[in-house]
CSV table of C-alpha atoms and ligand atoms in Angstrom, one decimal:
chain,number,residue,atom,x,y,z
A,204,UNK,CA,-64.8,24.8,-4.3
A,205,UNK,CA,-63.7,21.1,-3.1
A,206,UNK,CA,-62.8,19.1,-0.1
A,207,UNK,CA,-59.0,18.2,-0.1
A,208,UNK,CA,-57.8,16.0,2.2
A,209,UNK,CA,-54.8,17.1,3.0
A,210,UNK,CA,-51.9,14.1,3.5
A,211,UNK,CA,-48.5,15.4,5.2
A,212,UNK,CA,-45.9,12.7,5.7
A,213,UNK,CA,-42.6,12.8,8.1
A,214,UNK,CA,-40.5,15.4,6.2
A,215,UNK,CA,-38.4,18.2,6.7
A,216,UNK,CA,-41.3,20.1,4.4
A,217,UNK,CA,-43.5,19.4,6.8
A,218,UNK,CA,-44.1,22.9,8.1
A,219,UNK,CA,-44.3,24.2,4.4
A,220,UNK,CA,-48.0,21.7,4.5
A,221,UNK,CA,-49.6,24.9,6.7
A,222,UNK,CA,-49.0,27.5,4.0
A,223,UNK,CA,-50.4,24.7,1.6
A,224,UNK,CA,-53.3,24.5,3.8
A,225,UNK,CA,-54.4,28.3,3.8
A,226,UNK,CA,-53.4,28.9,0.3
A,227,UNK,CA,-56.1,26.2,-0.6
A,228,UNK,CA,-58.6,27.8,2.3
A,229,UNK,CA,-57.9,30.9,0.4
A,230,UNK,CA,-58.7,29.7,-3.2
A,231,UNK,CA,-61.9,28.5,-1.2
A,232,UNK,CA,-61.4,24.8,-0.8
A,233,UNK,CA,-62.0,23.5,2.6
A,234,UNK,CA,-59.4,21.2,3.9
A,235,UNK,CA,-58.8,17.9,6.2
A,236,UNK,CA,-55.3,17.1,7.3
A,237,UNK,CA,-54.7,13.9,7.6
A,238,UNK,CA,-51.3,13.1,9.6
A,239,UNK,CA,-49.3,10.4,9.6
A,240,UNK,CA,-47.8,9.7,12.9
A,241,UNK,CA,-44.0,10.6,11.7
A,242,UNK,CA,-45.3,13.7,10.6
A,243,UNK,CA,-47.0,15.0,14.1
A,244,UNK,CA,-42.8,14.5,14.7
A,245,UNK,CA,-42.2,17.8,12.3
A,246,UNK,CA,-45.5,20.0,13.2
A,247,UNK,CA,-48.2,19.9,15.9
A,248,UNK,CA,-51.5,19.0,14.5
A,249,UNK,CA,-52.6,21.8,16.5
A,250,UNK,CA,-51.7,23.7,13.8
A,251,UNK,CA,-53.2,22.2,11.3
A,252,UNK,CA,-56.3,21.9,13.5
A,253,UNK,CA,-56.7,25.4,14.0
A,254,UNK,CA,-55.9,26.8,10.2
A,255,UNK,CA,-58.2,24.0,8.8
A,256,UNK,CA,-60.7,24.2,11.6
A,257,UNK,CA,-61.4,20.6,11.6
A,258,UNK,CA,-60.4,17.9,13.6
A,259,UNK,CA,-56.9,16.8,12.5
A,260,UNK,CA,-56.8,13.1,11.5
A,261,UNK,CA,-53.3,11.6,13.0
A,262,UNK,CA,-53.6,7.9,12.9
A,263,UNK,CA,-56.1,4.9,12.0
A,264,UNK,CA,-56.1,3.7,15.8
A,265,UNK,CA,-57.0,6.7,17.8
A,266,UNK,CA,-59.2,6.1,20.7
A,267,UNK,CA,-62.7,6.6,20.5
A,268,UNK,CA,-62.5,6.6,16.2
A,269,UNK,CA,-64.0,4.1,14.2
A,270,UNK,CA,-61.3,3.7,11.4
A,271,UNK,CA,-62.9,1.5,9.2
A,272,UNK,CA,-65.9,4.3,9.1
A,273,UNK,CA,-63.9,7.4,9.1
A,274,UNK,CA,-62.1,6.6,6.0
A,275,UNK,CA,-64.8,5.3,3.7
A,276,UNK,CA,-67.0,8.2,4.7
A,277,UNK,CA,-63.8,10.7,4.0
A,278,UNK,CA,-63.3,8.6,0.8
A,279,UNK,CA,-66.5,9.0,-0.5
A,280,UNK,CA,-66.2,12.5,0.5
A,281,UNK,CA,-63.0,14.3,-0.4
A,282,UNK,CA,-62.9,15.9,-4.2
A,283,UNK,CA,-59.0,15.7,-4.2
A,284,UNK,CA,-56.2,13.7,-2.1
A,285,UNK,CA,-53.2,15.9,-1.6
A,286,UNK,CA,-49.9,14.6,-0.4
A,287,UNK,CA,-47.4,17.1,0.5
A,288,UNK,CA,-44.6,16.3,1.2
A,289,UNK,CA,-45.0,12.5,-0.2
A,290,UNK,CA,-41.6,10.8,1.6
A,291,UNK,CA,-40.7,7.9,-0.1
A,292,UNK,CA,-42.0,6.1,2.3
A,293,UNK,CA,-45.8,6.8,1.7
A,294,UNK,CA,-45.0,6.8,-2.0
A,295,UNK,CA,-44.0,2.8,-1.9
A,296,UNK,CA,-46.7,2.0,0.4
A,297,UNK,CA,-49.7,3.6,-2.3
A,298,UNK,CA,-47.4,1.9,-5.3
A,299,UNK,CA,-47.6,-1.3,-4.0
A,300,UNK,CA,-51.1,-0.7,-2.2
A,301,UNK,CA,-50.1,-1.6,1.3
A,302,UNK,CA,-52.7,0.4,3.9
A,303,UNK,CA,-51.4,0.1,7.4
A,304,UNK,CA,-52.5,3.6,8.3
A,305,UNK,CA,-54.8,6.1,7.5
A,306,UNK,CA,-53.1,8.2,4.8
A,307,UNK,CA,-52.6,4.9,2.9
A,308,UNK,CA,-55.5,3.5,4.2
A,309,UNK,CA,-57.6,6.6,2.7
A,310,UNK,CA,-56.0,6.6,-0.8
A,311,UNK,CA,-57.1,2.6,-1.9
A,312,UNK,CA,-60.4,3.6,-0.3
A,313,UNK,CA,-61.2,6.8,-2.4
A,314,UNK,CA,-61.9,7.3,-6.1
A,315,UNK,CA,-60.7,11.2,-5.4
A,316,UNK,CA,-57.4,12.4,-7.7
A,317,UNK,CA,-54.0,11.9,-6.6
A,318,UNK,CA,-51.6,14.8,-6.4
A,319,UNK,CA,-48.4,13.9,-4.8
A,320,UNK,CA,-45.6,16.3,-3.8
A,321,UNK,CA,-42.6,14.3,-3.3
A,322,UNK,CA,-40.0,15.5,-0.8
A,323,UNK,CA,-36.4,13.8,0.2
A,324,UNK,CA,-33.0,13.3,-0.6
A,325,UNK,CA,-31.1,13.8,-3.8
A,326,UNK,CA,-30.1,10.6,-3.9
A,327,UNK,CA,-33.9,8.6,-2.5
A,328,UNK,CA,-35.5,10.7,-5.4
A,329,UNK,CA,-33.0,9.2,-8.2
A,330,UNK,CA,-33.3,5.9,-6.1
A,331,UNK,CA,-34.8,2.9,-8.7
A,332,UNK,CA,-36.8,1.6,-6.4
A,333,UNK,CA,-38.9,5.1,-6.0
A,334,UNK,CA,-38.6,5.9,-9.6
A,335,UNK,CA,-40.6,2.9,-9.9
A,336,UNK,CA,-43.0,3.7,-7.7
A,337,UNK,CA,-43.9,7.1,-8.9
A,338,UNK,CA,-44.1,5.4,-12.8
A,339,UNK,CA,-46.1,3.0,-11.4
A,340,UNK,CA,-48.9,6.3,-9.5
A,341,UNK,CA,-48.1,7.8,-12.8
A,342,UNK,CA,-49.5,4.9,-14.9
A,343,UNK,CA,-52.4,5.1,-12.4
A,344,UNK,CA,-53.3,8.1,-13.0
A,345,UNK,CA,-51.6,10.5,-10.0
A,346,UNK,CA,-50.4,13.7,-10.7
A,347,UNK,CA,-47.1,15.1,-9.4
A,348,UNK,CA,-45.7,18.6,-8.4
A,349,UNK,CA,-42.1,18.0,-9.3
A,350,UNK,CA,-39.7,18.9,-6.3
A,351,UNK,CA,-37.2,22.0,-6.6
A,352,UNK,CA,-33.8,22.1,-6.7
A,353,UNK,CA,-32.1,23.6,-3.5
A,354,UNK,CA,-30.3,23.6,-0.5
A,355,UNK,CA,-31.7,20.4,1.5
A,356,UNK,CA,-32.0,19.7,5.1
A,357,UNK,CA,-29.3,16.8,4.4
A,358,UNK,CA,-26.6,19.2,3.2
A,359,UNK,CA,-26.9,18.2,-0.2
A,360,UNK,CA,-27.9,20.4,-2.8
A,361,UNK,CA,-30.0,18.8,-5.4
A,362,UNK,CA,-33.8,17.8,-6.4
A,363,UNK,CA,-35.7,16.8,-3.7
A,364,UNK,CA,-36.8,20.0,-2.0
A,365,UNK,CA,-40.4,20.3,-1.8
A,366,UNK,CA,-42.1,22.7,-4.1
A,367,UNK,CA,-43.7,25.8,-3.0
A,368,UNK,CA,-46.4,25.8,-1.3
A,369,UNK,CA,-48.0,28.2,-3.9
A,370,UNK,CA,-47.0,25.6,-7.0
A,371,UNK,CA,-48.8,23.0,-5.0
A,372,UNK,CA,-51.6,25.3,-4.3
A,373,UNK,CA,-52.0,26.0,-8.1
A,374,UNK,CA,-51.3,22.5,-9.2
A,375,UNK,CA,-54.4,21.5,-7.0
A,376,UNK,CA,-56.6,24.2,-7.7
A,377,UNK,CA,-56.0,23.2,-11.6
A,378,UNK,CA,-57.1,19.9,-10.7
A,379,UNK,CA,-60.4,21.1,-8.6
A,380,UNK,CA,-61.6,23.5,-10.6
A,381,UNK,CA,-63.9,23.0,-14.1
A,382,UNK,CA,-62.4,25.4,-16.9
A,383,UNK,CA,-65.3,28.1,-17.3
A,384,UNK,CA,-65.1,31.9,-18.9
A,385,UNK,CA,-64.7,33.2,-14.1
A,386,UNK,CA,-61.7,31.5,-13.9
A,387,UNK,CA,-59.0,33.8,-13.4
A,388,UNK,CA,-61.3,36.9,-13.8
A,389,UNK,CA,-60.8,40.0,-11.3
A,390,UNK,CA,-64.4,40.5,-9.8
A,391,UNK,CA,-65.2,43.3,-6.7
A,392,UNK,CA,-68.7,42.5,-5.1
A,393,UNK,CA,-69.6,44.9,-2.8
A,394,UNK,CA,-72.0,43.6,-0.3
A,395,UNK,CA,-74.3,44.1,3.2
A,396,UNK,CA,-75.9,47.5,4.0
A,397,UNK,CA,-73.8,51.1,5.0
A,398,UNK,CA,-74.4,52.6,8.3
A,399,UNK,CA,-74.5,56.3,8.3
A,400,UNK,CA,-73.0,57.4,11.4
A,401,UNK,CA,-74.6,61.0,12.7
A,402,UNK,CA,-73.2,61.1,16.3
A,403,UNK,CA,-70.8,58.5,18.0
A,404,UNK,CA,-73.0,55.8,18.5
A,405,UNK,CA,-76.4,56.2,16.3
A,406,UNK,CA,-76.7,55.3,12.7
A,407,UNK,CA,-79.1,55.3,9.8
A,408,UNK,CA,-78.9,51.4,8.8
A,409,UNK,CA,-80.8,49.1,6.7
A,410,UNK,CA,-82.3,45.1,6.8
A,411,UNK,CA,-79.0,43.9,4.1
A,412,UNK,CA,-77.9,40.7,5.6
A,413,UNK,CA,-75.0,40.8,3.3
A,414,UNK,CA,-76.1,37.3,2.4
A,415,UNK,CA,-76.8,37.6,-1.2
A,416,UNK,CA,-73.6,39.6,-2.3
A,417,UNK,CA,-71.7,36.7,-0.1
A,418,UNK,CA,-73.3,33.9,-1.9
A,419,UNK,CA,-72.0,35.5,-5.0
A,420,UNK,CA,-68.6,35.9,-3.8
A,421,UNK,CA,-68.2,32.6,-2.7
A,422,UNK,CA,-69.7,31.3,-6.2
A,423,UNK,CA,-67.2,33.4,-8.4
A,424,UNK,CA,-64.3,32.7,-5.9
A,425,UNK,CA,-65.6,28.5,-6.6
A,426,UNK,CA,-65.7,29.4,-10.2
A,427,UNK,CA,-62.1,30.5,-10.3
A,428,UNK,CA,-61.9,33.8,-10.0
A,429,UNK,CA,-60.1,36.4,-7.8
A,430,UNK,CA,-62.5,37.9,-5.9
A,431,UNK,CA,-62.2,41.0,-3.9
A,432,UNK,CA,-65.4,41.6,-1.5
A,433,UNK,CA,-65.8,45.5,-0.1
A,434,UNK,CA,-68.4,44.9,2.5
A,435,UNK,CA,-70.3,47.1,4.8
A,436,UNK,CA,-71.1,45.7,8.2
A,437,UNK,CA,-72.4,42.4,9.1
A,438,UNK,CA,-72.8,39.2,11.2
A,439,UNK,CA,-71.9,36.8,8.9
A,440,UNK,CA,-68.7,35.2,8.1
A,441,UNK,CA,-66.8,36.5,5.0
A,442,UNK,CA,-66.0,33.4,2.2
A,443,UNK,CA,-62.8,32.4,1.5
A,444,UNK,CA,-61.7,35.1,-0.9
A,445,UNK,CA,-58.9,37.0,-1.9
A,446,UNK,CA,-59.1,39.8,-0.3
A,447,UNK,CA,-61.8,41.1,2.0
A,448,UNK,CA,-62.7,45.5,2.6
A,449,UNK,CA,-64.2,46.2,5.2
A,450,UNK,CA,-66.3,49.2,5.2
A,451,UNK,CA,-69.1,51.0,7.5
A,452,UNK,CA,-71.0,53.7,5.4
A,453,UNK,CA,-72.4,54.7,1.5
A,454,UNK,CA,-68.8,57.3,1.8
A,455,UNK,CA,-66.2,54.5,2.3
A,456,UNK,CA,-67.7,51.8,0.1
A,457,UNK,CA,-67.9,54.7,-3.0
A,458,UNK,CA,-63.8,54.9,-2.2
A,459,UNK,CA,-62.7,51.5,-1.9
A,460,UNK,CA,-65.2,50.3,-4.7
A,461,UNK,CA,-63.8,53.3,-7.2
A,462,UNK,CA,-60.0,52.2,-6.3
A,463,UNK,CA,-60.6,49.3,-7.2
A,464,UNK,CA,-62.5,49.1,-10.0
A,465,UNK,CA,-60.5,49.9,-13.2
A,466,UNK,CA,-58.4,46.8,-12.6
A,467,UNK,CA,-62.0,44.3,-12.6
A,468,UNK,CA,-63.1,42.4,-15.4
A,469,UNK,CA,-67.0,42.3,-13.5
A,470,UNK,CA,-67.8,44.7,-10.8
A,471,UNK,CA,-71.5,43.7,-8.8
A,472,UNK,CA,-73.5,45.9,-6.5
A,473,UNK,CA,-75.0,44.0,-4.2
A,474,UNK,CA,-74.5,46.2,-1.4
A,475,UNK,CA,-77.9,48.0,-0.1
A,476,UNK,CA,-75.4,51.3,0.0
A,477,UNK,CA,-77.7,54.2,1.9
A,478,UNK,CA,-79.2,57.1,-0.7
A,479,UNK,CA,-78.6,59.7,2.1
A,480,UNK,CA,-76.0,60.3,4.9
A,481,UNK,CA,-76.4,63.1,7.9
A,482,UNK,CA,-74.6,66.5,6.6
A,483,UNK,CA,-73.2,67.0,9.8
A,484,UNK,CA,-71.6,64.2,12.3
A,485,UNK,CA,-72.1,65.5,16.0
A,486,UNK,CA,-68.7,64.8,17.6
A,487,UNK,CA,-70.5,64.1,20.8
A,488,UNK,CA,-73.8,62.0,21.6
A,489,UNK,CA,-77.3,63.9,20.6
A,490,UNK,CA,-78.6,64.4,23.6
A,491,UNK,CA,-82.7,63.7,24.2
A,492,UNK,CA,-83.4,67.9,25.1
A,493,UNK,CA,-86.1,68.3,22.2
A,494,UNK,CA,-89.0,66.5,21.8
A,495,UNK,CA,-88.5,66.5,17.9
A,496,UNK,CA,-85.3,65.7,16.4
A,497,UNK,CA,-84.4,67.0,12.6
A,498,UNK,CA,-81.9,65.0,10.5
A,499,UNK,CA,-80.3,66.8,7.4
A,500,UNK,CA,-79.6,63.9,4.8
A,501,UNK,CA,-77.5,64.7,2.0
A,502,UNK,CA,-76.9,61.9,-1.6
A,503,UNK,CA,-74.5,59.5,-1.1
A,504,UNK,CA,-72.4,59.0,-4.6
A,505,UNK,CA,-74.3,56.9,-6.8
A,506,UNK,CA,-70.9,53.7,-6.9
A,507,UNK,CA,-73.5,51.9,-9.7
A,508,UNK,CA,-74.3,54.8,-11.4
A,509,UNK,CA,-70.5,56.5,-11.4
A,510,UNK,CA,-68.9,53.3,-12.9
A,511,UNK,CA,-71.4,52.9,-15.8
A,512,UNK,CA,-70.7,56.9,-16.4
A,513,UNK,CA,-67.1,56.1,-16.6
A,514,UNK,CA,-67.5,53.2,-19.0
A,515,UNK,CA,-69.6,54.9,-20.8
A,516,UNK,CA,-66.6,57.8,-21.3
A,517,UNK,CA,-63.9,55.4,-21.3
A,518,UNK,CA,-65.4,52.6,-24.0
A,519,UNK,CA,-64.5,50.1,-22.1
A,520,UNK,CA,-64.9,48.4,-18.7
A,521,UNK,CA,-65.7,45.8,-16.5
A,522,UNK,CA,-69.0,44.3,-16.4
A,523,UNK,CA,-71.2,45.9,-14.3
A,524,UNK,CA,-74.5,43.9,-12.3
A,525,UNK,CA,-76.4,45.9,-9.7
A,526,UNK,CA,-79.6,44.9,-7.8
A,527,UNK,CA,-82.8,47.0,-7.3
A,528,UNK,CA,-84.9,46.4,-4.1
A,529,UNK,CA,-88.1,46.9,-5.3
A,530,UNK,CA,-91.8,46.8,-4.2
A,531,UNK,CA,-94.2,47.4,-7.1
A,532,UNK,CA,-93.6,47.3,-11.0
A,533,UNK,CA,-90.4,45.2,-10.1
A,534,UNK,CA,-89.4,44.9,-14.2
A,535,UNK,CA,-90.5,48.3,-15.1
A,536,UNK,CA,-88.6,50.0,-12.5
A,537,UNK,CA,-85.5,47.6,-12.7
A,538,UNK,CA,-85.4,47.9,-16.5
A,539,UNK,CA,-85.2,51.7,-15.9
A,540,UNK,CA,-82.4,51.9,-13.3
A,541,UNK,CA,-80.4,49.4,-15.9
A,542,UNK,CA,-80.6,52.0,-18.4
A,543,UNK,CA,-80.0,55.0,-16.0
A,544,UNK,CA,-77.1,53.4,-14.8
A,545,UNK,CA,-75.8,52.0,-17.7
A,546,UNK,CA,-75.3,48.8,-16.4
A,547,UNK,CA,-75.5,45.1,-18.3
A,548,UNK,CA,-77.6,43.1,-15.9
A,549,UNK,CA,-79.8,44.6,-12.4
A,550,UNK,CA,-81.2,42.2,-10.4
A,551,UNK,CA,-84.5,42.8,-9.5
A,552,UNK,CA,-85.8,42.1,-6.2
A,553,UNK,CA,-89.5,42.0,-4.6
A,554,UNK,CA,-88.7,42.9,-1.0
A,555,UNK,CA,-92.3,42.8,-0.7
A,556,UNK,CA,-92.1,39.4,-0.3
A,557,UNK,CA,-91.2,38.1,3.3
A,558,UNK,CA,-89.5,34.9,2.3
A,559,UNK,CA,-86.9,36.9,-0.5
A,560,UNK,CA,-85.0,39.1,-0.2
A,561,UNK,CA,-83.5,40.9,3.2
A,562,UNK,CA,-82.4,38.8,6.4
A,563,UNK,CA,-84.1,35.1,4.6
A,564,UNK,CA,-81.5,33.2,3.2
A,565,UNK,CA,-83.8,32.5,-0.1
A,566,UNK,CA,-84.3,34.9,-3.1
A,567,UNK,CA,-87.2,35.4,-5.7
A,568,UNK,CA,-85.0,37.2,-8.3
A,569,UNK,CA,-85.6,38.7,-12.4
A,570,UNK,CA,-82.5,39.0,-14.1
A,571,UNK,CA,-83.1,41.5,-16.4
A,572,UNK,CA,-80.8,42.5,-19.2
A,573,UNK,CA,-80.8,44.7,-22.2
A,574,UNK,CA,-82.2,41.0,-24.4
A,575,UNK,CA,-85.4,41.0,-21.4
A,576,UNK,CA,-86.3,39.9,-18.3
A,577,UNK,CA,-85.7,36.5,-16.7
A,578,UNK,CA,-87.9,35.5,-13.2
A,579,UNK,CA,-85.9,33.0,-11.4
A,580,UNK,CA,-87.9,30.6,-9.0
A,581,UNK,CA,-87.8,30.9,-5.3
A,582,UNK,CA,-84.2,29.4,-4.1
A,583,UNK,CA,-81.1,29.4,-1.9
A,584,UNK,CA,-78.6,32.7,-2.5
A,585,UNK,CA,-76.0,29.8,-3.4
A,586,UNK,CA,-78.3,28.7,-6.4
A,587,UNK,CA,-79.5,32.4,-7.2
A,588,UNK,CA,-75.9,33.4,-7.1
A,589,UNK,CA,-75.1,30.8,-9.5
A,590,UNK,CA,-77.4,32.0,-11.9
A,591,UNK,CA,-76.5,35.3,-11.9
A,592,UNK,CA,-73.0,34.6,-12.4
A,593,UNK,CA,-74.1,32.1,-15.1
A,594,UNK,CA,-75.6,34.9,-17.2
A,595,UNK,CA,-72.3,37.3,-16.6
A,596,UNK,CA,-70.0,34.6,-17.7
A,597,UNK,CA,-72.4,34.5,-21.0
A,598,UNK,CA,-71.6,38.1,-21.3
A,599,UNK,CA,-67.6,37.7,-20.4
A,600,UNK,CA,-67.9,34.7,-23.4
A,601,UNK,CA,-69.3,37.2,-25.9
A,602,UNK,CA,-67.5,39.9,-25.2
A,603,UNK,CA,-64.6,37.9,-25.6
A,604,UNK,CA,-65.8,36.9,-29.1
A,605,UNK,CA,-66.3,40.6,-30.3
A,606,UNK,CA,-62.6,41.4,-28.8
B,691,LIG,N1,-76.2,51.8,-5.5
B,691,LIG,C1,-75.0,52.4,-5.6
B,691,LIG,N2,-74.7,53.5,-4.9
B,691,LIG,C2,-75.7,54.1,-4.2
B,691,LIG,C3,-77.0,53.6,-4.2
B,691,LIG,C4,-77.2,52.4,-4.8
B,691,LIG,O1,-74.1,51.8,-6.2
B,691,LIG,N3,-75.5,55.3,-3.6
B,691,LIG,C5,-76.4,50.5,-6.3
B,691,LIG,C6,-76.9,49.4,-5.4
B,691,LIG,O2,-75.8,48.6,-4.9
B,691,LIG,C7,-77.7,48.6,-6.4
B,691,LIG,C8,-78.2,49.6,-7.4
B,691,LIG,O3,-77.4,50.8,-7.2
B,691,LIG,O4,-76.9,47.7,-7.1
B,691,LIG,C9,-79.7,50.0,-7.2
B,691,LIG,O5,-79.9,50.5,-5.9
B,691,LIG,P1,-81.3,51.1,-5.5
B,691,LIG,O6,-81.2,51.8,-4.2
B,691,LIG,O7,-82.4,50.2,-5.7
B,691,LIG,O8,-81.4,52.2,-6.6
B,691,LIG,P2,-81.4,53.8,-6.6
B,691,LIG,O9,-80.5,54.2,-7.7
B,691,LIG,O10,-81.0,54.2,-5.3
B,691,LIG,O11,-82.8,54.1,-7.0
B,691,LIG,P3,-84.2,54.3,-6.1
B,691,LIG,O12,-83.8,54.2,-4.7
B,691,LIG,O13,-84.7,55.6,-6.5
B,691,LIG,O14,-85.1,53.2,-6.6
């Protein structure tokens, strides 16, 4: 995942900058627009200010805004500067190195990549003059998505048209993103507890956060991969991934994890889905009449479990990691539940402990594989999530090499 500051310029393609915007949110970037004042002419940066959910930087002399600071420290800052669409305008101005404002300003200050998305006329694009100055970023070192061929805004129909936003999307990703085994992998992580509903408004729940199975969504989505989260219920905000299931109990996680599954190349269980749900549902509230109350529990589908059975049958399949809350004889018990389950990695966790585990956003996790075990230190989820999905991209890497 990077920081892209975003750079729209005063063209008719300024409006196509928002879906640029959330296709790069959505990939897992964050993004800063940065405006230039012809641009606020084509959209609002309210826009931009509420898709981006930063403040929206519209020009170098804005009351109350220390220019000179505000664009070293986004200089120093941003992973990639994206212009879209570059007019020819802003195009001459970083050719020649003029700064009068902040886009331009922001691009001789940082040592961020270039990607420029030129947008205008038939006849400006063919122009010398800007040839010379895109040979000239060229020689520099910019990249360029190339404009389309359409219908433009001046009646003619030629090159000049912006590109789509999802070209420029891709073209940026390509740039922000190291090349590693993830990238462009399918991988489901189901995350967060279940709630077993047994009347309206009462539930069996558990202490999942959701925290840990987030940290690894966010990590593959960083590493390039299309990540689909199923998630039971919690307070935290989803990452930026591709798509996001909501779920509430151990029932509708089995379904939407098992729909989905054939089409992943890894498949994690992070989720703390319940072992038992109520037989029955009251349709209305259990009222207080006894002074004992008897729950009937039944086994939830075993989602783990189930998708190592059908790999096992079917030869192939994605890779599988589950977790295993545990409180005594943490290898012993996780190596056992790997085997049961058929899965390649468990990760096994001491929820004995009060600063791992549930609810803390730190983990004391073994990795423990069909080669061994592995005891992680005590660290963030981010960094425990990064280790995890640093052993399954081992396993992606040699699988690919027995294929
Ligand atoms: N799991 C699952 N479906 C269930 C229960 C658990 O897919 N109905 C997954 C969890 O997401 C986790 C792994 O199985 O990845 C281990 O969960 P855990 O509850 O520790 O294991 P159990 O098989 O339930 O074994 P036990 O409770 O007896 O230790």
């Amino acid at each position: 995942m990077g920081l892209v500051a975003l750079g729209v310029t005063g063209g008719i393609g300024a409006y196509k900058a928002v879906e640029v915007a959330r296709g790069l949110q959505k990939r897992g970037h964050e993004v800063v627009a940065v405006m230039t004042h012809s641009a606020t002419r084509f959209v609002g940066a309210v826009t931009f200010e509420a898709i981006t959910r930063r403040r929206v930087i519209t020009d170098q002399f804005e009351d109350g805004m220390n220019a000179d600071i505000e664009h070293i420290a986004l200089a120093s800052t941003i992973d990639l500067l994206l212009i879209a669409p570059a007019t020819a305008n802003i195009i001459g101005k970083l050719a020649n190195g003029i700064a009068d404002d902040f886009l331009s300003t922001l691009y001789t200050a940082t040592r961020a990549p270039l990607l420029i998305a030129p947008a205008m006329n038939t006849q400006m694009f063919a122009h010398e003059a800007v040839r010379r100055n895109l040979d000239t970023l060229a020689a520099r070192g910019a990249r360029f998505v190339e404009p389309g061929e359409g219908y433009l805004a001046c009646g003619w129909i030629g090159k000049g048209r912006l590109a789509e936003p999802d070209e420029i999307v891709a073209a940026a990703d390509a740039i922000l993103r190291p090349e590693g085994p993830l990238r462009g992998q399918r991988v489901l992580v189901a995350a967060g507890p279940t709630y077993e509903d047994f009347d309206p408004v009462r539930y069996i729940g558990n202490r999942s956060s959701g925290r840990m199975g987030y940290a690894i969504a966010a990590e593959a989505a960083r590493r390039g991969a299309a990540v689909t989260l199923v998630t039971g219920p919690t307070t935290i905000e989803a990452p930026a991934v591709r798509e996001v299931v909501k779920v509430r109990g151990a029932g509708e996680m089995h379904q939407a994890v098992m729909a989905r599954a054939g089409g992943m190349d890894v498949v994690v269980m992070a989720a703390a889905v319940a072992d038992y749900t109520p037989v029955n549902r009251a349709a209305q509230k259990v009222a207080k009449d006894a002074d004992t109350l008897t729950l009937v529990l039944k086994k939830t589908p075993d989602i783990l479990g189930e998708l190592g059975q059908r790999r096992l049958a079917a030869g192939s399949g994605p890779v599988l990691v589950g977790f295993a809350a545990e409180t005594e004889d943490v290898i012993a018990h996780a190596s056992a539940k790997r085997e049961r389950k058929h899965a390649d990695l468990i990760i096994a966790n001491d929820v004995s402990r009060t600063d791992a585990g549930f609810d803390v956003d730190t983990n004391a996790v073994t990795i423990v594989a069909a080669s061994g075990a592995e005891s992680l230190p005590l660290q963030s989820k981010a960094r425990v999530a990064a280790a995890i999905l640093d052993r399954v991209e081992r396993l992606l890497t040699s699988r690919a090499i027995k294929a």
